[in-house]
Coordinates of C-alpha atoms in Angstrom, one line a residue:
M429 CA 39.6 -93.5 95.2
S430 CA 41.6 -90.9 93.4
Q431 CA 39.8 -88.4 91.0
R432 CA 41.7 -90.0 88.0
K433 CA 40.4 -93.5 88.9
Q434 CA 37.0 -92.1 89.4
A435 CA 37.0 -90.5 86.0
A436 CA 38.2 -93.8 84.4
T437 CA 35.5 -95.7 86.1
N438 CA 32.9 -93.3 84.8
D439 CA 34.2 -93.6 81.2
R440 CA 33.7 -97.4 81.3
R441 CA 29.9 -97.0 81.0
P442 CA 28.6 -98.9 78.0
K443 CA 27.9 -96.9 74.8
V444 CA 24.6 -98.3 73.3
V445 CA 23.9 -97.6 69.6
P446 CA 20.1 -98.0 69.0
I447 CA 19.0 -100.2 66.1
R448 CA 16.5 -98.5 63.8
M449 CA 13.9 -101.1 63.1
D450 CA 12.5 -100.0 59.7
A451 CA 11.8 -101.4 56.3
T452 CA 15.4 -100.8 55.2
F453 CA 16.7 -102.7 58.2
F454 CA 14.6 -105.8 57.4
F455 CA 15.4 -105.5 53.7
E456 CA 19.1 -105.7 54.5
R457 CA 18.6 -108.6 56.8
A458 CA 16.6 -110.4 54.1
V459 CA 19.4 -109.8 51.5
Q460 CA 22.0 -111.2 54.0
S461 CA 19.8 -114.3 54.5
L462 CA 19.5 -114.8 50.7
D463 CA 23.2 -114.7 50.4
R464 CA 23.4 -117.6 52.8
Y465 CA 20.4 -119.4 51.0
H466 CA 18.4 -119.0 54.2
Y467 CA 15.1 -118.6 52.3
D468 CA 12.8 -119.0 55.4
K469 CA 14.6 -116.2 57.2
A470 CA 14.7 -114.0 54.1
L471 CA 10.9 -114.5 53.7
K472 CA 10.3 -113.5 57.3
Y473 CA 12.4 -110.3 56.9
F474 CA 10.7 -109.4 53.7
R475 CA 7.3 -109.8 55.4
K476 CA 8.4 -107.4 58.1
A477 CA 9.6 -104.9 55.5
V478 CA 6.1 -105.1 53.9
E479 CA 4.5 -104.4 57.4
F480 CA 6.6 -101.2 57.7
E481 CA 5.9 -100.0 54.2
P482 CA 2.8 -101.7 52.9
E483 CA 2.4 -99.2 50.0
N484 CA 5.8 -99.9 48.6
P485 CA 5.3 -102.3 45.7
V486 CA 9.0 -103.3 45.6
N487 CA 8.8 -104.9 49.1
H488 CA 5.8 -107.0 47.9
C489 CA 7.7 -108.0 44.7
N490 CA 10.7 -109.1 46.8
M491 CA 8.5 -111.2 48.9
A492 CA 6.8 -112.7 45.8
G493 CA 10.3 -113.5 44.4
I494 CA 11.3 -115.4 47.6
L495 CA 8.1 -117.4 47.5
S496 CA 8.8 -118.3 43.8
E497 CA 12.3 -119.4 44.7
M498 CA 10.8 -121.6 47.4
G499 CA 8.4 -123.2 44.9
R500 CA 5.4 -121.6 46.5
Y501 CA 4.1 -120.3 43.1
E502 CA 0.4 -119.8 44.0
E503 CA 1.3 -117.7 47.1
S504 CA 3.8 -115.7 44.9
N505 CA 1.1 -115.0 42.3
D506 CA -1.4 -113.9 45.0
V507 CA 1.2 -111.3 46.1
L508 CA 1.9 -110.2 42.5
R509 CA -1.8 -109.8 41.7
G510 CA -2.2 -107.7 44.8
V511 CA 0.5 -105.4 43.6
I512 CA -1.1 -104.9 40.2
E513 CA -4.7 -104.6 41.4
Q514 CA -4.3 -102.7 44.7
I515 CA -0.9 -101.0 45.0
D516 CA 0.6 -100.0 41.6
P517 CA -0.9 -101.1 38.3
K518 CA 2.2 -99.5 36.6
M519 CA 4.4 -102.3 37.9
T520 CA 4.2 -104.1 34.6
E521 CA 7.1 -106.4 35.4
C522 CA 4.7 -108.2 37.7
H523 CA 3.1 -109.6 34.6
Y524 CA 6.4 -111.2 33.7
Y525 CA 6.9 -112.6 37.2
L526 CA 3.4 -114.1 36.9
A527 CA 4.1 -115.6 33.5
N528 CA 7.3 -117.2 35.0
N529 CA 5.4 -118.7 37.9
Y530 CA 2.7 -120.0 35.6
A531 CA 5.3 -121.6 33.3
N532 CA 6.9 -123.3 36.3
M533 CA 3.4 -124.6 37.2
E534 CA 3.0 -125.8 33.6
Q535 CA -0.1 -123.6 33.2
Y536 CA 1.0 -122.4 29.8
L537 CA -2.2 -120.6 28.7
D538 CA -2.1 -118.4 31.9
A539 CA 1.7 -117.9 31.3
E540 CA 1.0 -116.8 27.7
E541 CA -1.7 -114.3 28.9
S542 CA 0.6 -112.7 31.5
L543 CA 3.5 -112.6 29.1
V544 CA 1.5 -110.8 26.4
L545 CA 0.4 -108.3 29.0
Y546 CA 4.0 -107.7 30.0
L547 CA 5.3 -107.3 26.4
E548 CA 2.4 -105.0 25.3
N549 CA 2.5 -102.7 28.4
D550 CA 6.1 -102.6 29.7
L551 CA 8.0 -99.6 28.5
D552 CA 11.5 -100.4 29.8
G553 CA 11.8 -104.0 28.5
L554 CA 14.0 -105.1 31.4
Y555 CA 13.1 -108.7 30.9
L556 CA 12.7 -108.6 27.1
D557 CA 15.4 -111.2 26.4
E558 CA 13.9 -113.6 29.0
A559 CA 10.5 -112.9 27.6
E560 CA 11.6 -113.9 24.1
D561 CA 13.0 -117.2 25.5
M562 CA 9.7 -117.8 27.2
L563 CA 7.9 -117.2 23.9
E564 CA 9.9 -120.0 22.3
L565 CA 8.9 -122.3 25.2
L566 CA 5.2 -121.4 24.9
H567 CA 5.4 -121.9 21.1
F568 CA 6.7 -125.4 21.7
E569 CA 4.3 -126.3 24.5
L570 CA 1.2 -124.8 22.9
Q571 CA 2.1 -125.9 19.3
R572 CA 1.4 -122.4 17.9
P573 CA 2.9 -118.9 18.0
T574 CA 1.7 -116.3 20.5
K575 CA -0.2 -113.4 19.1
I576 CA 1.3 -110.1 20.2
T577 CA -0.1 -106.7 19.0
T578 CA 3.0 -104.8 19.8
I579 CA 6.1 -104.9 22.0
K580 CA 5.8 -101.7 24.0
S581 CA 9.5 -101.4 24.8
R582 CA 10.4 -101.6 21.1
E583 CA 7.8 -99.2 19.9
N584 CA 10.4 -96.4 19.5
Y585 CA 12.7 -98.7 17.5
Y586 CA 9.8 -99.6 15.2
A587 CA 8.9 -96.0 14.9
H588 CA 12.5 -95.0 14.2
D589 CA 12.7 -97.6 11.3
K590 CA 9.5 -96.1 9.9
A591 CA 10.9 -92.5 10.2
R592 CA 14.1 -93.7 8.3
E593 CA 12.0 -95.1 5.6
L594 CA 10.1 -91.8 5.3
L595 CA 13.4 -89.9 5.1
E596 CA 14.7 -92.2 2.4
A597 CA 11.5 -91.7 0.5
G598 CA 11.8 -87.9 0.8
H599 CA 8.8 -87.4 3.1
F600 CA 10.6 -85.2 5.6
A601 CA 7.7 -83.5 7.4
E602 CA 6.2 -86.9 8.2
A603 CA 9.6 -88.2 9.4
V604 CA 10.1 -85.1 11.6
K605 CA 6.7 -85.7 13.3
I606 CA 7.6 -89.3 14.2
L607 CA 11.1 -88.5 15.3
E608 CA 10.0 -85.6 17.5
E609 CA 7.5 -88.0 19.2
I610 CA 10.2 -90.6 19.7
I611 CA 12.5 -88.1 21.4
E612 CA 9.8 -86.8 23.6
R613 CA 9.2 -90.4 24.8
Q614 CA 12.9 -91.4 24.9
P615 CA 15.2 -88.3 25.1
D616 CA 18.4 -90.5 25.1
F617 CA 17.5 -92.1 21.7
L618 CA 20.5 -90.5 19.9
A619 CA 20.0 -92.2 16.5
A620 CA 16.5 -90.7 16.4
R621 CA 17.8 -87.3 17.4
N622 CA 20.5 -87.5 14.7
N623 CA 18.0 -88.3 12.0
L624 CA 15.8 -85.5 13.3
G625 CA 18.7 -83.1 12.7
L626 CA 19.1 -84.5 9.2
A627 CA 15.4 -84.1 8.5
Y628 CA 15.5 -80.5 9.6
Y629 CA 18.5 -80.0 7.3
Y630 CA 16.7 -81.5 4.3
M631 CA 13.8 -79.1 4.9
G632 CA 16.2 -76.2 5.0
L633 CA 15.7 -75.5 8.7
F634 CA 19.4 -74.8 9.5
E635 CA 19.2 -73.5 13.0
K636 CA 17.0 -76.3 14.2
S637 CA 19.3 -78.9 12.5
I638 CA 22.5 -77.6 14.1
S639 CA 20.8 -77.3 17.5
T640 CA 19.5 -80.9 17.3
I641 CA 22.9 -82.3 16.3
N642 CA 24.6 -80.4 19.1
E643 CA 22.3 -82.1 21.5
V644 CA 23.5 -85.4 20.2
L645 CA 27.2 -84.4 20.7
E646 CA 26.5 -83.1 24.2
A647 CA 25.3 -86.6 25.1
E648 CA 28.0 -88.4 23.0
P649 CA 30.9 -86.2 21.9
G650 CA 32.4 -88.8 19.6
N651 CA 29.2 -89.7 17.7
L652 CA 30.6 -89.9 14.1
H653 CA 27.3 -89.4 12.3
A654 CA 26.6 -86.3 14.3
L655 CA 30.1 -84.9 13.7
C656 CA 29.7 -85.5 9.9
N657 CA 26.2 -84.0 9.8
L658 CA 27.4 -81.0 11.7
A659 CA 30.3 -80.4 9.3
I660 CA 27.8 -80.3 6.3
F661 CA 25.5 -78.0 8.3
Y662 CA 28.4 -75.6 9.1
Q663 CA 29.5 -75.5 5.4
H664 CA 26.0 -74.7 4.1
S665 CA 25.5 -72.0 6.7
N666 CA 28.9 -70.5 6.0
Q667 CA 30.3 -71.0 9.5
E668 CA 33.9 -71.4 8.3
E669 CA 35.7 -71.2 11.6
Q670 CA 33.6 -73.8 13.2
L671 CA 33.9 -76.0 10.1
R672 CA 37.8 -75.7 10.1
I673 CA 38.0 -76.8 13.7
L674 CA 35.7 -79.7 13.1
L675 CA 37.6 -80.8 10.0
D676 CA 40.8 -80.9 12.0
R677 CA 39.1 -83.4 14.2
L678 CA 37.6 -85.5 11.5
N679 CA 40.8 -85.7 9.5
K680 CA 42.5 -87.3 12.5
T681 CA 39.7 -90.0 12.7
L682 CA 40.0 -93.3 11.0
P683 CA 36.7 -95.1 10.9
I684 CA 36.6 -98.9 10.6
H685 CA 33.0 -99.9 10.0
P686 CA 32.1 -99.6 6.2
E687 CA 29.0 -97.5 7.1
H688 CA 31.2 -95.1 9.0
V689 CA 33.8 -95.0 6.3
F690 CA 31.1 -94.1 3.7
K691 CA 29.7 -91.4 5.9
M692 CA 33.1 -89.9 6.5
A693 CA 34.1 -90.0 2.8
T694 CA 30.9 -88.4 1.5
T695 CA 31.0 -85.7 4.2
L696 CA 34.6 -84.8 3.5
G697 CA 33.8 -84.6 -0.2
I698 CA 30.8 -82.4 0.3
V699 CA 32.9 -79.9 2.3
G700 CA 35.7 -79.8 -0.3
E701 CA 38.2 -82.2 1.4
H702 CA 38.5 -84.2 -1.9
R703 CA 41.9 -85.8 -1.2
E704 CA 40.8 -87.3 2.1
A705 CA 37.4 -88.2 0.7
Y706 CA 39.0 -90.1 -2.2
R707 CA 41.3 -92.0 0.2
H708 CA 38.2 -93.3 2.1
F709 CA 36.3 -94.1 -1.1
R710 CA 39.3 -96.2 -2.3
R711 CA 39.3 -98.0 1.0
L712 CA 35.6 -99.0 0.5
L713 CA 36.2 -100.1 -3.1
R714 CA 39.1 -102.2 -2.1
T715 CA 37.1 -104.1 0.5
G716 CA 34.6 -105.1 -2.2
E717 CA 31.5 -104.7 0.1
L718 CA 30.1 -101.7 -1.8
S719 CA 32.0 -102.0 -5.1
G720 CA 28.7 -102.9 -6.8
E721 CA 27.1 -99.6 -5.9
P722 CA 27.1 -97.2 -8.9
S723 CA 26.7 -94.3 -6.4
L724 CA 30.1 -95.2 -4.8
H725 CA 31.9 -95.0 -8.2
H726 CA 30.2 -91.7 -8.9
F727 CA 31.5 -90.3 -5.6
A728 CA 35.0 -91.6 -6.2
A729 CA 34.9 -90.1 -9.7
V730 CA 33.8 -86.6 -8.4
A731 CA 36.7 -86.7 -5.8
A732 CA 39.2 -87.8 -8.5
A733 CA 38.1 -85.1 -10.9
N734 CA 38.6 -82.5 -8.3
L735 CA 42.2 -83.8 -7.8
S736 CA 42.7 -83.5 -11.6
Q737 CA 42.9 -87.3 -12.0
Y738 CA 40.6 -87.2 -15.0
D739 CA 41.4 -90.7 -16.3
V740 CA 40.6 -92.2 -12.9
A741 CA 37.3 -90.2 -12.8
E742 CA 36.4 -91.4 -16.3
K743 CA 37.0 -95.0 -15.3
H744 CA 34.7 -94.7 -12.3
W745 CA 31.9 -93.0 -14.2
K746 CA 32.1 -95.6 -16.9
H747 CA 31.9 -98.4 -14.2
A748 CA 28.9 -96.6 -12.7
E749 CA 27.3 -96.5 -16.2
K750 CA 27.9 -100.2 -16.6
L751 CA 26.3 -100.9 -13.2
D752 CA 23.4 -98.6 -13.8
P753 CA 22.8 -98.2 -17.6
N754 CA 19.4 -96.6 -17.2
S755 CA 20.6 -93.7 -15.0
P756 CA 21.3 -90.4 -16.8
V757 CA 23.8 -89.5 -14.0
P758 CA 27.0 -91.2 -15.3
Q759 CA 26.4 -90.1 -18.9
F760 CA 25.8 -86.5 -17.8
Y761 CA 29.1 -86.4 -15.9
L762 CA 31.1 -88.2 -18.6
R763 CA 30.0 -85.4 -21.0
K764 CA 30.8 -82.8 -18.3
L765 CA 34.3 -84.4 -17.8
E766 CA 35.2 -83.7 -21.4
Q767 CA 34.5 -80.0 -20.8
V768 CA 36.6 -80.1 -17.7
R769 CA 39.5 -81.6 -19.6
R770 CA 39.3 -78.7 -22.1
G771 CA 39.2 -76.1 -19.3
E772 CA 35.7 -75.0 -20.2
E773 CA 34.2 -76.1 -17.0
R774 CA 35.3 -76.6 -13.4
A775 CA 35.3 -80.1 -11.9
P776 CA 31.9 -81.0 -10.5
T777 CA 31.5 -80.9 -6.7
H778 CA 28.0 -82.6 -6.6
Y779 CA 28.4 -85.5 -4.2
H780 CA 24.9 -86.8 -4.8
Y781 CA 23.9 -89.6 -7.2
H782 CA 21.4 -87.5 -9.2
L783 CA 21.6 -84.7 -11.7
P784 CA 22.6 -81.2 -10.4
F785 CA 19.7 -78.9 -9.5
E786 CA 20.2 -76.6 -12.5
E787 CA 20.1 -79.6 -14.9
Q788 CA 16.9 -80.8 -13.3
F789 CA 15.4 -77.4 -14.0
R790 CA 16.5 -77.5 -17.6
Q791 CA 14.8 -80.9 -18.0
W792 CA 11.7 -79.7 -16.3
E793 CA 11.3 -76.8 -18.7
K794 CA 11.6 -79.3 -21.6
D795 CA 9.4 -82.0 -20.1
P796 CA 7.7 -81.2 -16.7
G797 CA 6.6 -84.8 -16.4
V798 CA 10.3 -86.0 -16.1
V799 CA 11.0 -83.9 -13.0
T800 CA 7.5 -84.6 -11.6
E801 CA 8.2 -88.3 -11.5
A802 CA 11.7 -87.7 -10.1
L803 CA 10.3 -85.6 -7.3
K804 CA 7.8 -88.3 -6.4
R805 CA 10.4 -91.1 -6.7
D806 CA 13.8 -89.8 -5.6
P807 CA 14.3 -88.4 -2.1
L808 CA 17.6 -86.7 -2.9
I809 CA 15.9 -84.7 -5.7
R810 CA 13.0 -83.8 -3.4
S811 CA 15.5 -82.6 -0.8
S812 CA 17.3 -80.5 -3.4
F813 CA 14.0 -78.8 -4.3
F814 CA 13.1 -78.2 -0.7
W815 CA 16.6 -76.9 -0.2
A816 CA 16.2 -74.5 -3.1
L817 CA 12.9 -73.3 -1.7
R818 CA 14.6 -72.1 1.4
H819 CA 18.0 -71.0 0.0
G820 CA 17.7 -70.4 -3.8
D821 CA 17.4 -67.0 -5.5
R822 CA 14.1 -65.4 -6.2
N823 CA 13.8 -66.8 -9.7
T824 CA 14.7 -70.3 -8.5
K825 CA 12.2 -70.2 -5.7
V826 CA 9.4 -69.3 -8.2
K827 CA 10.3 -72.3 -10.3
V828 CA 10.6 -74.6 -7.3
I829 CA 7.1 -73.5 -6.0
Q830 CA 5.6 -74.2 -9.4
A831 CA 7.4 -77.6 -9.7
L832 CA 6.4 -78.7 -6.2
G833 CA 2.8 -77.9 -7.2
L834 CA 3.1 -80.6 -9.8
V835 CA 3.6 -83.2 -7.1
A836 CA 1.0 -81.8 -4.7
D837 CA 1.4 -84.5 -2.0
D838 CA 1.1 -83.9 1.8
E839 CA 4.9 -83.3 2.1
V840 CA 4.7 -80.5 -0.5
I841 CA 1.6 -78.9 1.0
D842 CA 3.2 -78.9 4.4
S843 CA 6.4 -77.3 3.1
L844 CA 4.5 -74.6 1.2
K845 CA 2.4 -73.8 4.2
S846 CA 5.5 -73.5 6.3
F847 CA 7.0 -71.2 3.6
L848 CA 3.9 -68.9 4.0
I849 CA 4.6 -68.1 7.6
D850 CA 8.3 -67.6 7.3
E851 CA 8.9 -63.9 8.0
G852 CA 12.2 -63.9 6.1
E853 CA 10.6 -64.9 2.8
D854 CA 9.5 -62.4 0.1
D855 CA 5.8 -61.5 0.1
E856 CA 5.5 -61.8 -3.6
L857 CA 6.8 -65.4 -3.5
K858 CA 4.2 -66.1 -0.8
R859 CA 1.5 -64.9 -3.2
V860 CA 2.8 -67.5 -5.7
A861 CA 2.8 -70.2 -3.1
V862 CA -0.8 -69.3 -2.1
L863 CA -1.8 -69.5 -5.7
V864 CA -0.2 -72.9 -6.2
L865 CA -1.8 -74.2 -3.1
R866 CA -5.2 -73.1 -4.2
S867 CA -4.6 -74.4 -7.8
I868 CA -3.9 -77.9 -6.5
G869 CA -7.1 -78.0 -4.5
V870 CA -6.0 -77.0 -1.0
Q871 CA -9.2 -75.4 0.4
D872 CA -8.5 -75.1 4.1
T873 CA -7.6 -71.9 5.8
L874 CA -4.1 -70.6 5.1
H875 CA -2.0 -68.6 7.5
V876 CA 0.4 -66.1 5.9
T877 CA 2.9 -63.6 7.3
F878 CA 2.8 -60.5 5.1
N879 CA 4.7 -57.4 6.1
G880 CA 5.5 -59.0 9.4
K881 CA 1.8 -59.6 10.3
L882 CA 0.1 -62.9 10.4
I883 CA -2.9 -63.0 8.1
T884 CA -5.6 -65.6 7.9
L885 CA -6.9 -66.4 4.4
E886 CA -10.2 -68.2 4.3
S887 CA -11.1 -70.2 1.2
R888 CA -14.2 -68.9 -0.4
R889 CA -14.5 -71.0 -3.5
R890 CA -13.8 -74.6 -4.3
S891 CA -11.4 -75.2 -7.3
E892 CA -10.7 -78.3 -9.2
K893 CA -7.0 -79.3 -9.4
L894 CA -5.3 -77.6 -12.3
P895 CA -2.4 -79.1 -14.4
L896 CA 0.9 -77.3 -14.7
W897 CA 0.5 -73.6 -13.9
D898 CA 0.9 -71.6 -17.2
N899 CA 3.3 -68.6 -17.3
V900 CA 0.5 -66.5 -19.0
W901 CA -1.8 -67.2 -16.1
Q902 CA 0.9 -66.1 -13.7
M903 CA 1.6 -63.0 -15.7
I904 CA -2.1 -61.9 -15.6
L905 CA -2.1 -62.5 -11.8
D906 CA 1.1 -60.5 -11.4
Q907 CA -0.4 -57.6 -13.4
A908 CA -3.5 -57.6 -11.3
I909 CA -1.5 -57.6 -8.1
E910 CA 0.6 -54.8 -9.3
G911 CA -2.5 -52.8 -10.3
M912 CA -4.2 -53.4 -7.0
Q913 CA -1.1 -52.6 -4.9
G914 CA -1.8 -50.0 -2.2
R915 CA -5.5 -50.1 -2.9
Y916 CA -6.5 -53.5 -1.6
D917 CA -5.4 -55.4 1.5
I918 CA -3.9 -58.9 1.4
V919 CA -7.2 -60.6 2.1
Q920 CA -8.8 -58.8 -0.9
Q921 CA -5.8 -59.7 -3.1
H922 CA -6.1 -63.3 -1.9
D923 CA -9.8 -63.3 -3.0
M924 CA -8.7 -62.0 -6.4
M925 CA -6.2 -64.9 -6.7
T926 CA -8.8 -67.4 -5.6
L927 CA -11.2 -66.0 -8.2
W928 CA -8.6 -66.4 -10.9
V929 CA -7.9 -70.0 -10.0
D930 CA -11.7 -70.7 -9.7
Y931 CA -12.3 -69.3 -13.2
L932 CA -9.4 -71.2 -14.8
S933 CA -10.5 -74.4 -13.0
R934 CA -14.1 -74.1 -14.4
V935 CA -13.2 -73.4 -18.0
Y936 CA -10.2 -75.7 -18.2
P937 CA -9.2 -77.2 -20.7
N938 CA -11.2 -74.7 -22.8
V939 CA -9.3 -71.7 -21.5
P940 CA -9.8 -68.8 -24.0
K941 CA -6.9 -67.1 -25.6
L942 CA -5.4 -64.7 -23.1
T943 CA -3.9 -62.3 -25.6
K944 CA -4.8 -59.0 -23.8
S945 CA -3.4 -59.9 -20.3
M946 CA -3.9 -56.4 -18.9
G947 CA -7.6 -56.5 -19.8
W948 CA -8.0 -59.8 -17.9
A949 CA -6.1 -58.2 -14.9
A950 CA -8.4 -55.2 -14.9
A951 CA -11.4 -57.5 -15.0
L952 CA -10.1 -59.4 -12.0
E953 CA -9.7 -56.2 -10.1
Y954 CA -13.2 -55.1 -11.1
W955 CA -14.8 -58.2 -9.6
T956 CA -12.7 -58.1 -6.5
A957 CA -13.9 -54.5 -5.9
K958 CA -17.5 -55.6 -6.4
M959 CA -17.1 -58.6 -3.9
H960 CA -15.7 -56.2 -1.3
R961 CA -18.1 -53.3 -2.0
K962 CA -15.3 -51.1 -3.1
T963 CA -15.9 -48.3 -5.6
V964 CA -13.9 -48.6 -8.9
T965 CA -14.6 -46.7 -12.1
Y966 CA -13.9 -47.7 -15.7
T967 CA -11.9 -44.5 -16.1
D968 CA -9.6 -45.5 -13.3
L969 CA -9.2 -49.1 -14.7
V970 CA -8.6 -47.9 -18.2
S971 CA -6.0 -45.4 -17.0
R972 CA -4.1 -47.8 -14.8
Y973 CA -4.2 -50.9 -17.0
G974 CA -3.9 -49.2 -20.4
V975 CA -6.7 -51.1 -22.1
S976 CA -10.1 -50.2 -23.5
Q977 CA -13.4 -50.3 -21.5
A978 CA -14.7 -52.8 -24.1
S979 CA -11.9 -55.2 -23.3
I980 CA -12.5 -55.0 -19.6
S981 CA -16.2 -55.5 -20.1
R982 CA -15.7 -58.5 -22.3
Y983 CA -13.4 -60.3 -19.9
A984 CA -15.4 -59.4 -16.8
N985 CA -18.5 -61.0 -18.5
L986 CA -16.5 -64.2 -19.4
I987 CA -15.4 -64.5 -15.7
D988 CA -19.0 -63.9 -14.5
E989 CA -20.5 -66.5 -17.0
A990 CA -18.1 -69.2 -15.6
C991 CA -18.2 -68.3 -11.9
G992 CA -21.7 -66.7 -11.4
I993 CA -20.4 -63.8 -9.4
R994 CA -23.3 -61.4 -10.2
E995 CA -25.8 -63.9 -9.0
K996 CA -23.9 -64.6 -5.8
L997 CA -23.5 -60.9 -5.1
D998 CA -27.2 -60.3 -6.0
L999 CA -26.3 -57.5 -8.3
T1000 CA -29.4 -56.1 -10.1
T1001 CA -27.5 -53.8 -12.5
P1002 CA -27.4 -55.0 -16.1
S1003 CA -24.4 -56.9 -17.4
F1004 CA -21.7 -55.3 -19.4
P1005 CA -22.6 -54.6 -23.1

């Protein structure tokens, strides 16, 4: 035989490919059998898969599924209970499989029990639609509704609805807490992340709001709500180049859904694109769906006024007044429009259906109760005050802090506490915020950043809640702080503020006439020095405060009579003459 024939003969040896007999092999064979409706073979292969991987719950569930298809419900349930009790209790879908089997066996009470376990414990909700159909069946068969505490897979949606309600009510800190928890549980819940960015914005936390909205756009670049929110954030943080690029994109977008049209229109108006904004507002008014909303006519009027279409603006504000006769907003802007026509005022750019912030302050100075009620009731007004707390000038911030003290709810307290630890805020403003917090009865420990250092302020006295903080009270406090500057640390200054609030709370409403404010300020320093065992002389106090020793003595005695400082300090020296 030639060498070539010998080589050919050798090459004819069979090439054997070994079959790997593992769980995957038998799973694939089972699936093939299922495709041919060979249930007996499929069951045999799934049993083999279980033998190779007994700790894999999926193999057991597959086997239970085949048994159920074959009508062997009891055997299927035995397997499913074994998965839950011995292999993986987190396989909550097994409860749904059990419920399905029990329903097929007409054991409806057992089916109900298993279905409730599924709904209340399953996070993913894979069989939620089927479960709701089964609930209807059980309602019919048992002649009563099934009691369910919660549907686990929908908890985030329920929580999101609650957060939206809080946002609409102006309770931004509470909404933030819920939304952050939702996102931690479900990072891909973009609506919640969008609203979280909005809540940060309402609280004046720009960097966090922009960062959060960008996270939404990374996941869904065309998300219209996120794009609109980002445009407003860019404008208020003076990021003009980024805003211009974004507006080019928005102006090329034509939203269809009314909610999206409204969002686009208000956004374009807020950032100064009045012509495009008015075009979208007109689209909404023509459809009729929102034509009965006074706020929509107000927005359209603002856009028209900025386009010098004053007759059109007047028509819209008059229509808003007709729809909402009790609101001061349309009347205010109709008066403003007359000034705009005469060239005395610029067209308003306030795309919110409430009075401008400056007008709210003017009303507050006339009647504090008006703004107090508005702050409690109107989330947009609340948001404007929180905004001013972060971004107003110093005088505005002082007024905002005092105004928020009138409301004194948890949202306000949280905002003022957050203000105290902001390194970028003025230390004097923080003293006002501390004073307001103490005056409204906040007695817990306060953390304050002064001169770049975090200080802890313990509450040493309990004060009753005071009414509106009086300007004279504040003036005395400011004078005392100025006189103590450089001589007392921030904790000692805080004790002086607490003493002043404590005194006023004890004597209110019979507060004596505070005509000699410097004398009161000197008396406050006197008692602060005594409380901290610091040496202070009358000569020094008279020199620095420019008042007589007799005045200081008199006011110090009045403070002591109300607060009992001498007794608390166990001072044995006689009282002032």
